[in-house]
Amino acid sequence: MHYALHLNLRDSFSSHPLGIPAVIIIFIRIKQLLYPTNQTNETQPYYHDSRPGRRRIGSPAKHHP
């Protein structure tokens, strides 16, 4: 990893053939952790219904006598 980060590719490859791909994968993973994407995995779309008596999806039901 030391040789790859110093752009000494010949020594890096001779020390560890998979070192350069590993460094690339590590930097991609660091970027993913620092800048996450906002992906939601909802099964139903969320919307607000402003009509009275309506409740949101997923909210507990109210008991009316």
mmCIF file of C-alpha atoms in Angstrom:
data_model
loop_
_atom_site.group_PDB
_atom_site.id
_atom_site.type_symbol
_atom_site.label_atom_id
_atom_site.label_comp_id
_atom_site.label_asym_id
_atom_site.label_seq_id
_atom_site.Cartn_x
_atom_site.Cartn_y
_atom_site.Cartn_z
ATOM 1 C CA MET A 1 0.000 0.000 0.000
ATOM 2 C CA HIS A 2 2.905 2.324 0.722
ATOM 3 C CA TYR A 3 4.298 1.975 -2.794
ATOM 4 C CA ALA A 4 0.881 2.426 -4.417
ATOM 5 C CA LEU A 5 0.168 5.623 -2.506
ATOM 6 C CA HIS A 6 3.576 6.983 -3.569
ATOM 7 C CA LEU A 7 2.798 6.004 -7.189
ATOM 8 C CA ASN A 8 5.699 3.552 -7.329
ATOM 9 C CA LEU A 9 3.616 1.027 -9.250
ATOM 10 C CA ARG A 10 6.399 -1.409 -10.171
ATOM 11 C CA ASP A 11 7.464 -1.982 -6.544
ATOM 12 C CA SER A 12 3.836 -2.015 -5.437
ATOM 13 C CA PHE A 13 2.955 -4.770 -7.904
ATOM 14 C CA SER A 14 6.059 -6.796 -7.079
ATOM 15 C CA SER A 15 5.296 -6.596 -3.341
ATOM 16 C CA HIS A 16 1.629 -7.462 -3.650
ATOM 17 C CA PRO A 17 -0.094 -8.030 -7.017
ATOM 18 C CA LEU A 18 -3.556 -7.186 -5.654
ATOM 19 C CA GLY A 19 -2.392 -4.130 -3.702
ATOM 20 C CA ILE A 20 -3.384 -1.533 -6.302
ATOM 21 C CA PRO A 21 -6.971 -2.846 -6.713
ATOM 22 C CA ALA A 22 -7.220 -3.083 -2.925
ATOM 23 C CA VAL A 23 -6.207 0.572 -2.501
ATOM 24 C CA ILE A 24 -8.803 1.618 -5.093
ATOM 25 C CA ILE A 25 -11.540 -0.410 -3.372
ATOM 26 C CA ILE A 26 -10.589 1.023 0.033
ATOM 27 C CA PHE A 27 -10.826 4.602 -1.250
ATOM 28 C CA ILE A 28 -14.188 3.904 -2.901
ATOM 29 C CA ARG A 29 -15.497 2.471 0.367
ATOM 30 C CA ILE A 30 -14.231 5.476 2.353
ATOM 31 C CA LYS A 31 -16.046 7.776 -0.091
ATOM 32 C CA GLN A 32 -19.262 5.758 0.315
ATOM 33 C CA LEU A 33 -19.050 6.051 4.095
ATOM 34 C CA LEU A 34 -18.306 9.781 4.066
ATOM 35 C CA TYR A 35 -20.928 10.705 1.455
ATOM 36 C CA PRO A 36 -23.854 8.292 1.769
ATOM 37 C CA THR A 37 -26.676 8.400 -0.734
ATOM 38 C CA ASN A 38 -30.203 8.946 0.493
ATOM 39 C CA GLN A 39 -31.868 5.739 -0.544
ATOM 40 C CA THR A 40 -35.107 4.672 1.058
ATOM 41 C CA ASN A 41 -36.356 1.130 1.038
ATOM 42 C CA GLU A 42 -39.995 1.817 1.762
ATOM 43 C CA THR A 43 -42.610 -0.603 0.527
ATOM 44 C CA GLN A 44 -45.335 2.040 0.458
ATOM 45 C CA PRO A 45 -44.970 5.673 -0.557
ATOM 46 C CA TYR A 46 -45.360 8.229 2.206
ATOM 47 C CA TYR A 47 -47.882 10.949 1.649
ATOM 48 C CA HIS A 48 -49.718 13.308 3.952
ATOM 49 C CA ASP A 49 -53.496 13.279 3.718
ATOM 50 C CA SER A 50 -54.828 16.527 5.148
ATOM 51 C CA ARG A 51 -58.458 15.383 5.219
ATOM 52 C CA PRO A 52 -59.873 15.075 8.742
ATOM 53 C CA GLY A 53 -60.181 11.592 10.130
ATOM 54 C CA ARG A 54 -57.453 10.156 7.903
ATOM 55 C CA ARG A 55 -54.318 8.706 9.357
ATOM 56 C CA ARG A 56 -50.856 8.224 7.943
ATOM 57 C CA ILE A 57 -49.616 4.883 6.718
ATOM 58 C CA GLY A 58 -47.973 3.036 9.562
ATOM 59 C CA SER A 59 -49.483 5.041 12.411
ATOM 60 C CA PRO A 60 -51.326 3.084 15.093
ATOM 61 C CA ALA A 61 -55.093 2.877 14.796
ATOM 62 C CA LYS A 62 -57.183 4.850 17.272
ATOM 63 C CA HIS A 63 -59.995 3.135 19.075
ATOM 64 C CA HIS A 64 -63.301 5.030 18.729
ATOM 65 C CA PRO A 65 -66.201 3.803 20.910
#
